[in-house]
Coordinates of C-alpha atoms (C1' of nucleotides) in Angstrom, one line a residue:
Chain C
X271 CA 68.3 7.2 10.3
X272 CA 69.4 10.8 10.9
X273 CA 73.0 11.6 9.9
X274 CA 75.2 14.5 8.8
X275 CA 76.5 17.2 11.2
X276 CA 77.5 20.7 11.2
X277 CA 80.8 22.0 12.6
X278 CA 79.2 24.5 14.9
X279 CA 78.0 24.0 18.5
X280 CA 78.7 21.2 21.0
X281 CA 80.5 18.3 19.3
X282 CA 78.9 14.9 19.4
X283 CA 80.1 12.4 21.9
X284 CA 80.6 8.9 20.6
X285 CA 76.9 8.3 21.4
X286 CA 75.9 6.7 18.1
X287 CA 78.5 4.0 18.0
X288 CA 78.1 3.3 21.7
X289 CA 74.4 2.9 21.2
X290 CA 74.9 0.6 18.2
X291 CA 77.3 -1.6 20.1
X292 CA 75.2 -1.8 23.2
X293 CA 72.2 -2.7 21.1
X294 CA 74.2 -5.4 19.2
X295 CA 75.3 -7.0 22.5
X296 CA 71.8 -6.9 24.0
X297 CA 70.1 -8.3 21.0
X298 CA 72.5 -11.2 21.1
X299 CA 71.9 -11.7 24.8
X300 CA 68.2 -11.1 25.0
X301 CA 66.9 -10.9 21.4
X302 CA 65.5 -7.8 19.8
X303 CA 62.0 -8.3 21.2
X304 CA 63.3 -8.9 24.7
X305 CA 65.3 -5.7 24.7
X306 CA 63.9 -2.3 25.4
X307 CA 65.2 1.1 24.3
X308 CA 65.8 1.8 28.0
X309 CA 68.0 -1.3 28.3
X310 CA 70.1 -0.1 25.4
X311 CA 70.5 3.5 26.5
X312 CA 71.3 2.3 30.0
X313 CA 74.0 0.1 28.8
X314 CA 75.3 2.7 26.5
X315 CA 75.4 5.2 29.3
X316 CA 73.3 7.6 27.4
X317 CA 69.8 9.1 28.0
X318 CA 66.7 7.8 26.3
X319 CA 66.2 11.2 24.6
X320 CA 69.7 10.9 23.0
X321 CA 68.7 7.6 21.5
X322 CA 66.0 9.4 19.5
X323 CA 68.5 12.0 18.6
X324 CA 70.3 9.4 16.5
X325 CA 67.6 7.0 15.5
X326 CA 63.9 7.4 14.6
X327 CA 62.7 4.1 15.9
X328 CA 63.8 0.9 17.6
X329 CA 63.7 -1.1 14.4
X330 CA 66.2 1.3 12.7
X331 CA 68.9 -0.6 14.6
X332 CA 68.1 -3.7 12.7
X333 CA 68.6 -2.0 9.4
X334 CA 71.7 0.1 9.9
X335 CA 73.7 -1.8 7.2
X336 CA 70.8 -1.9 4.8
X337 CA 70.2 1.8 5.3
X338 CA 73.8 2.6 4.5
X339 CA 73.6 0.7 1.3
X340 CA 70.3 2.4 0.4
X341 CA 71.9 5.8 1.1
X342 CA 74.7 4.8 -1.3
X343 CA 72.2 3.7 -3.8
X344 CA 70.5 7.0 -3.5
X345 CA 73.7 8.9 -4.2
X346 CA 74.4 6.8 -7.3
X347 CA 71.0 7.3 -8.7
X348 CA 71.2 11.0 -7.9
X349 CA 74.5 11.1 -9.8
X350 CA 72.8 9.8 -12.9
X351 CA 73.9 6.2 -12.8
X352 CA 71.7 3.8 -14.7
X353 CA 69.7 1.4 -12.5
X354 CA 71.8 -1.7 -13.2
X355 CA 75.0 0.2 -12.7
X356 CA 73.9 1.7 -9.5
X357 CA 72.9 -1.7 -8.2
X358 CA 76.1 -3.3 -9.3
X359 CA 78.1 -0.4 -7.7
X360 CA 76.4 -0.7 -4.3
X361 CA 76.5 -4.5 -4.3
X362 CA 80.3 -4.5 -5.0
X363 CA 80.8 -2.3 -1.9
X364 CA 78.8 -4.5 0.4
X365 CA 81.2 -6.7 2.3
X366 CA 80.5 -9.7 4.4
X367 CA 82.5 -8.8 7.4
X368 CA 79.6 -8.1 9.6
X369 CA 76.4 -10.0 10.0
X370 CA 73.6 -7.5 9.7
X371 CA 71.5 -7.3 12.9
X372 CA 68.3 -8.0 11.1
X373 CA 69.7 -11.3 10.0
X374 CA 70.7 -12.5 13.4
X375 CA 67.4 -11.5 14.7
X376 CA 65.3 -13.0 12.0
X377 CA 66.8 -16.3 13.0
X378 CA 65.7 -15.7 16.6
X379 CA 62.4 -14.0 16.0
X380 CA 61.3 -15.6 12.8
X381 CA 59.8 -13.2 10.4
X382 CA 57.3 -11.5 12.7
X383 CA 55.2 -8.7 11.5
X384 CA 57.2 -6.0 13.0
X385 CA 60.4 -7.2 11.3
X386 CA 58.6 -7.6 8.0
X387 CA 57.0 -4.3 8.2
X388 CA 60.2 -2.4 9.1
X389 CA 61.8 -4.1 6.2
X390 CA 59.3 -2.9 3.7
X391 CA 60.0 0.7 4.6
X392 CA 63.4 0.0 3.0
X393 CA 61.9 -1.8 0.1
X394 CA 59.6 1.1 -0.6
X395 CA 62.5 3.5 -0.6
X396 CA 64.6 1.4 -2.9
X397 CA 61.7 1.0 -5.3
X398 CA 61.1 4.8 -5.3
X399 CA 64.7 5.3 -6.2
X400 CA 64.6 2.7 -9.0
X401 CA 61.6 4.5 -10.4
X402 CA 63.4 7.7 -10.5
X403 CA 66.4 6.2 -12.2
X404 CA 64.2 4.4 -14.8
X405 CA 62.4 7.7 -15.6
X406 CA 65.8 9.4 -16.1
X407 CA 67.3 6.7 -18.2
X408 CA 64.4 5.5 -20.3
X409 CA 61.4 7.1 -21.9
X410 CA 59.1 5.8 -19.2
X411 CA 56.2 8.1 -18.2
X412 CA 56.5 9.1 -14.5
X413 CA 53.3 7.6 -13.3
X414 CA 52.8 4.8 -15.8
X415 CA 51.8 1.3 -15.0
X416 CA 54.8 -0.2 -16.9
X417 CA 57.2 2.0 -14.9
X418 CA 55.8 0.7 -11.7
X419 CA 55.8 -2.9 -12.8
X420 CA 59.4 -2.7 -14.0
X421 CA 60.6 -1.0 -10.8
X422 CA 58.7 -3.5 -8.7
X423 CA 60.2 -6.4 -10.5
X424 CA 63.7 -5.0 -10.2
X425 CA 63.3 -4.4 -6.5
X426 CA 61.7 -7.8 -6.2
X427 CA 64.8 -9.3 -7.8
X428 CA 67.0 -7.4 -5.4
X429 CA 65.1 -8.6 -2.4
X430 CA 65.2 -12.2 -3.6
X431 CA 69.0 -11.9 -4.1
X432 CA 69.5 -10.3 -0.7
X433 CA 67.4 -13.0 0.9
X434 CA 69.3 -15.8 -0.8
X435 CA 72.6 -14.2 0.2
X436 CA 71.5 -14.1 3.8
X437 CA 70.0 -17.6 3.7
X438 CA 73.2 -19.0 2.2
X439 CA 75.4 -17.4 4.9
X440 CA 76.8 -14.1 3.8
X441 CA 80.3 -15.4 3.2
X442 CA 79.6 -18.3 0.9
X443 CA 79.0 -16.2 -2.2
X444 CA 79.0 -12.4 -2.6
X445 CA 75.9 -10.4 -2.8
X446 CA 76.9 -9.3 -6.3
X447 CA 76.8 -12.8 -7.6
X448 CA 73.3 -13.5 -6.3
X449 CA 72.2 -10.2 -7.8
X450 CA 73.6 -11.2 -11.2
X451 CA 71.6 -14.4 -11.1
X452 CA 68.4 -12.7 -9.9
X453 CA 68.5 -9.8 -12.3
X454 CA 69.2 -12.1 -15.2
X455 CA 65.9 -13.7 -14.5
X456 CA 64.1 -10.4 -14.9
X457 CA 63.9 -9.7 -18.6
X458 CA 64.1 -6.0 -18.3
X459 CA 64.3 -5.0 -21.9
X460 CA 60.9 -6.1 -23.3
Chain L
X245 CA 42.3 -10.3 11.2
X246 CA 40.4 -12.9 13.3
X247 CA 37.2 -14.4 11.9
X248 CA 35.1 -17.5 12.0
X249 CA 32.9 -18.5 14.9
X250 CA 31.5 -21.5 16.6
X251 CA 27.8 -22.0 17.4
X252 CA 28.3 -22.6 21.1
X253 CA 28.5 -20.0 23.8
X254 CA 27.4 -16.4 23.9
X255 CA 26.5 -15.1 20.5
X256 CA 28.4 -12.1 19.1
X257 CA 26.8 -8.7 19.2
X258 CA 27.1 -6.7 16.0
X259 CA 30.4 -5.4 17.4
X260 CA 32.6 -5.9 14.4
X261 CA 30.4 -4.0 11.9
X262 CA 29.8 -1.3 14.5
X263 CA 33.5 -0.8 15.0
X264 CA 34.2 -0.7 11.3
X265 CA 31.5 1.9 10.7
X266 CA 32.6 4.0 13.6
X267 CA 36.2 3.9 12.4
X268 CA 35.2 4.8 8.8
X269 CA 33.3 7.8 10.1
X270 CA 36.1 9.0 12.4
X271 CA 38.8 8.5 9.8
X272 CA 36.8 10.8 7.5
X273 CA 36.3 13.4 10.2
X274 CA 39.7 13.3 11.9
X275 CA 42.0 11.2 9.7
X276 CA 43.5 7.9 10.7
X277 CA 46.4 9.4 12.6
X278 CA 44.1 11.7 14.5
X279 CA 41.8 8.9 15.7
X280 CA 42.6 6.7 18.6
X281 CA 41.3 3.3 19.3
X282 CA 39.5 4.8 22.3
X283 CA 37.7 7.2 20.0
X284 CA 36.5 4.4 17.8
X285 CA 35.4 2.1 20.6
X286 CA 33.7 4.9 22.3
X287 CA 31.7 5.9 19.3
X288 CA 30.9 2.2 18.6
X289 CA 29.7 1.9 22.1
X290 CA 32.0 -1.0 22.8
X291 CA 34.9 -1.6 25.1
X292 CA 38.5 -1.3 24.1
X293 CA 39.1 -4.9 24.9
X294 CA 36.4 -5.9 22.5
X295 CA 38.2 -4.0 19.7
X296 CA 41.2 -6.3 20.1
X297 CA 38.8 -9.2 20.1
X298 CA 38.1 -8.4 16.5
X299 CA 41.2 -6.8 15.2
X300 CA 44.9 -7.4 15.9
X301 CA 46.0 -3.8 15.4
X302 CA 44.8 -0.3 14.5
X303 CA 46.1 -0.5 11.0
X304 CA 44.0 -3.7 10.3
X305 CA 41.1 -1.3 9.8
X306 CA 42.8 0.2 6.8
X307 CA 43.1 -3.1 5.1
X308 CA 39.8 -4.8 5.7
X309 CA 39.0 -5.1 2.0
X310 CA 42.5 -6.1 1.0
X311 CA 42.6 -8.7 3.7
X312 CA 39.3 -10.2 2.4
X313 CA 40.8 -10.5 -1.0
X314 CA 43.9 -12.1 0.3
X315 CA 41.8 -14.5 2.3
X316 CA 40.1 -15.4 -0.9
X317 CA 43.4 -15.7 -2.8
X318 CA 44.6 -18.1 -0.1
X319 CA 41.6 -20.3 -0.5
X320 CA 42.1 -20.4 -4.3
X321 CA 45.7 -21.3 -3.9
X322 CA 44.9 -23.9 -1.3
X323 CA 42.3 -25.4 -3.7
X324 CA 45.1 -26.0 -6.2
X325 CA 44.4 -23.1 -8.6
X326 CA 47.3 -22.0 -10.8
X327 CA 48.7 -18.6 -9.8
X328 CA 47.3 -16.7 -12.7
X329 CA 44.0 -18.3 -12.3
X330 CA 43.9 -17.5 -8.6
X331 CA 44.7 -13.9 -9.3
X332 CA 42.1 -13.6 -12.1
X333 CA 39.5 -15.2 -9.9
X334 CA 40.1 -12.9 -7.0
X335 CA 40.3 -9.8 -9.2
X336 CA 37.0 -10.6 -10.8
X337 CA 35.3 -10.7 -7.5
X338 CA 36.7 -7.3 -6.3
X339 CA 34.0 -4.7 -6.9
X340 CA 34.4 -1.0 -6.9
X341 CA 31.4 -0.2 -4.6
X342 CA 33.4 0.9 -1.7
X343 CA 36.5 2.9 -1.5
X344 CA 38.9 1.0 0.7
X345 CA 39.8 2.9 3.8
X346 CA 43.5 2.7 3.1
X347 CA 43.0 4.7 -0.1
X348 CA 41.0 7.5 1.5
X349 CA 43.7 7.7 4.1
X350 CA 46.6 7.6 1.8
X351 CA 45.2 10.8 0.3
X352 CA 45.1 12.4 3.6
X353 CA 48.3 11.0 5.2
X354 CA 50.4 10.6 2.2
X355 CA 52.3 7.4 2.3
X356 CA 53.7 7.6 5.8
X357 CA 55.9 4.9 7.2
X358 CA 53.1 3.3 9.2
X359 CA 50.8 3.0 6.3
X360 CA 53.6 1.7 4.1
X361 CA 54.7 -0.8 6.7
X362 CA 51.3 -2.2 7.4
X363 CA 50.8 -2.6 3.7
X364 CA 53.8 -4.7 3.3
X365 CA 52.6 -7.2 5.8
X366 CA 49.9 -7.9 3.2
X367 CA 52.4 -7.9 0.3
X368 CA 54.5 -10.4 2.2
X369 CA 51.5 -12.7 2.7
X370 CA 50.5 -12.6 -0.9
X371 CA 54.1 -13.3 -2.0
X372 CA 54.2 -16.3 0.3
X373 CA 51.0 -17.6 -1.2
X374 CA 52.3 -17.1 -4.7
X375 CA 55.5 -19.1 -3.9
X376 CA 53.4 -21.9 -2.6
X377 CA 51.3 -21.9 -5.8
X378 CA 54.4 -21.8 -8.0
X379 CA 55.9 -24.7 -6.2
X380 CA 52.8 -26.7 -6.7
X381 CA 52.3 -25.9 -10.3
X382 CA 55.8 -25.8 -11.6
X383 CA 59.0 -27.7 -11.0
X384 CA 60.5 -24.9 -9.0
X385 CA 62.6 -25.9 -6.0
X386 CA 61.0 -24.6 -2.7
X387 CA 63.9 -22.4 -1.7
X388 CA 65.4 -21.5 -5.0
X389 CA 66.4 -18.0 -6.0
X390 CA 64.4 -18.2 -9.2
X391 CA 61.3 -19.1 -7.3
X392 CA 61.7 -16.1 -5.1
X393 CA 62.4 -13.8 -8.1
X394 CA 59.4 -15.1 -10.0
X395 CA 57.1 -14.7 -7.0
X396 CA 58.4 -11.3 -6.2
X397 CA 57.9 -10.1 -9.8
X398 CA 54.3 -11.4 -9.8
X399 CA 53.5 -9.7 -6.5
X400 CA 55.2 -6.6 -7.8
X401 CA 53.0 -6.6 -10.8
X402 CA 49.9 -7.1 -8.6
X403 CA 50.9 -4.2 -6.4
X404 CA 51.6 -2.0 -9.4
X405 CA 48.2 -2.9 -10.9
X406 CA 46.5 -2.3 -7.6
X407 CA 48.2 1.1 -7.2
X408 CA 47.2 2.1 -10.7
X409 CA 43.6 1.0 -10.1
X410 CA 43.5 3.2 -6.9
X411 CA 45.3 6.1 -8.5
X412 CA 42.9 6.1 -11.5
X413 CA 39.9 6.1 -9.3
X414 CA 38.5 2.6 -8.6
X415 CA 35.5 2.9 -10.9
X416 CA 37.3 4.1 -14.1
X417 CA 38.6 0.7 -15.0
X418 CA 38.3 -2.7 -13.2
X419 CA 41.1 -4.1 -11.2
X420 CA 41.1 -7.1 -13.5
X421 CA 42.0 -4.9 -16.5
X422 CA 44.9 -3.3 -14.8
X423 CA 46.1 -6.7 -13.7
X424 CA 46.0 -8.0 -17.2
X425 CA 48.2 -5.2 -18.4
X426 CA 50.6 -5.5 -15.5
X427 CA 51.0 -9.3 -15.7
X428 CA 51.5 -9.1 -19.4
X429 CA 54.6 -7.0 -18.7
X430 CA 56.0 -9.8 -16.6
X431 CA 57.3 -12.4 -19.0
X432 CA 56.7 -15.3 -16.6
X433 CA 57.5 -18.3 -18.7
X434 CA 61.2 -17.7 -19.5
Chain H
dT143 C1' 83.5 37.1 28.2
dC144 C1' 79.4 36.9 25.6
dT145 C1' 76.7 34.6 22.1
dA146 C1' 75.0 31.5 18.8
dT147 C1' 74.7 26.7 17.9
dT148 C1' 74.4 22.1 18.7
dA149 C1' 74.4 17.9 21.9
dC150 C1' 72.5 16.0 25.7
dT151 C1' 69.3 15.2 29.8
dG152 C1' 65.0 14.8 32.4
dC153 C1' 60.3 14.6 32.6
dA154 C1' 55.7 14.3 31.5
dC155 C1' 52.7 12.7 28.3
dT156 C1' 50.0 9.9 24.6
dC157 C1' 48.7 5.8 22.7
dA158 C1' 49.1 0.9 20.9
dG159 C1' 49.2 -3.5 22.3
dT160 C1' 49.1 -7.3 26.1
dA161 C1' 47.4 -9.9 30.1
dC162 C1' 44.1 -11.4 32.9
dA163 C1' 40.4 -11.9 36.0
dA164 C1' 35.5 -11.2 36.2
dC165 C1' 31.0 -11.1 34.4
dA166 C1' 27.1 -12.0 30.8
dA167 C1' 24.6 -14.7 27.6
dA168 C1' 23.7 -18.4 25.2
dC169 C1' 23.4 -23.8 24.7
dC170 C1' 23.3 -28.5 26.6
dG171 C1' 22.4 -32.5 29.3
dA172 C1' 20.5 -34.1 33.5
Chain U
dT106 C1' 15.0 -25.8 36.4
dC107 C1' 19.7 -26.2 37.5
dG108 C1' 24.5 -26.6 36.9
dG109 C1' 28.2 -26.7 33.6
dT110 C1' 30.5 -25.4 29.5
dT111 C1' 31.5 -22.3 26.0
dT112 C1' 32.2 -17.9 24.1
dG113 C1' 31.6 -12.7 24.0
dT114 C1' 32.3 -8.6 26.6
dT115 C1' 34.2 -5.6 30.1
dG116 C1' 37.4 -3.3 33.4
dT117 C1' 41.8 -2.7 34.9
dA118 C1' 46.5 -2.5 35.2
dC119 C1' 50.6 -2.8 32.8
dT120 C1' 54.6 -2.4 29.3
dG121 C1' 57.0 0.1 26.1
dA122 C1' 57.6 3.0 21.8
dG123 C1' 57.5 7.5 20.4
dT124 C1' 56.7 12.8 21.1
dG125 C1' 57.4 17.4 23.0
dC126 C1' 59.8 20.5 25.4
dA127 C1' 62.3 23.1 28.7
dG128 C1' 66.6 23.3 30.6
dT129 C1' 71.6 22.5 30.8
dA130 C1' 76.4 21.5 28.9
dA131 C1' 80.1 22.1 25.6
dT132 C1' 82.0 23.9 21.8
dA133 C1' 83.5 27.8 18.2
dG134 C1' 83.7 32.3 17.0
dA135 C1' 83.2 37.4 17.9

DNA sequence: TCTATTACTGCACTCAGTACAACAAACCGA
DNA sequence: TCGGTTTGTTGTACTGAGTGCAGTAATAGA
């Protein structure tokens, strides 16, 4: 990802947005796999080095929206929210205005290994956050098996809900609704 | 992965084993990240092209043992085993003779993104298999949310058990024991 | 105007992964 | 024994992601 700034030094150009837009266009025209980072930076009118100033990898572009949500989730957890509250909060803030790039591309590419793999990096982050929240709110031992199982089930439910939300077309029902259904299936307490 | 052979044509040299051994040695000496495919093939006395004849990627080497287990799991599911039976069967066959490479390396590398990502490719495969088995054994709709949630919880439990097994040192308790504990926490039926 | 700080660029490099043509070793049927 | 077929192995050339770094540009503040 790579965010935040300081108010000293040369101010940023609009590079980040320009890059995102160029990428979105090109992914539509040529698909993710068919687009190189050079293509993107060229269209954005920016150097390749600048790309890596803003993103850590090519696949980061697919997950911009998800990463924002995760960032938000992280803040909630850090602020002491209970897991289910944090999930509900973030979900309520996720709109359906924009189709995440990863979705458009999974249609085109299928679920190839690269896409799947880059997705798990996010899953892993979420799961880690859930564990932290569970430890804070319950009497779960930090390294215990049951903590891991519970956290994995929760993130499993989130993934399932997210997948269903995507599969159904993001504007049919809200993510929050899918999450309600999914989390109800996971008997958390006992 | 890439396996199986036919009895026609030039017979295989012992390339595969040689490569695995060379890799195991080098990973110990220089770590996974510090070892290139060239290093490996050079020590194995084999060409680079041959490497990709046997493995699809560098990270495949880390997951040799896991991939074998998944292959077995796939067979069980294909043979009509119920999910829990398939899991139990595979688990009972997993020995603790050898420390999987991915474990040794996660000590050294921490859980870097590459390792995490390559791991999820496996998780995704397992989850897909679980879904297939659930569809076959229950009255679950192929694309339903509850199917996905249940499958994700099960694979979440498996991952947790696997992680605990690794973390505790593979020879302290058997994988099957950890799996029992983990799966008990997932109230599958309702 | 000088300085510190940050944004941006250019360039050279490493390495994973792909593609493909050529060669080697086995088997088979004639 | 001789081609022909099949499959394993090699060499080579290529693409493209990601890294490292030195150098330059633009700003704020002293």
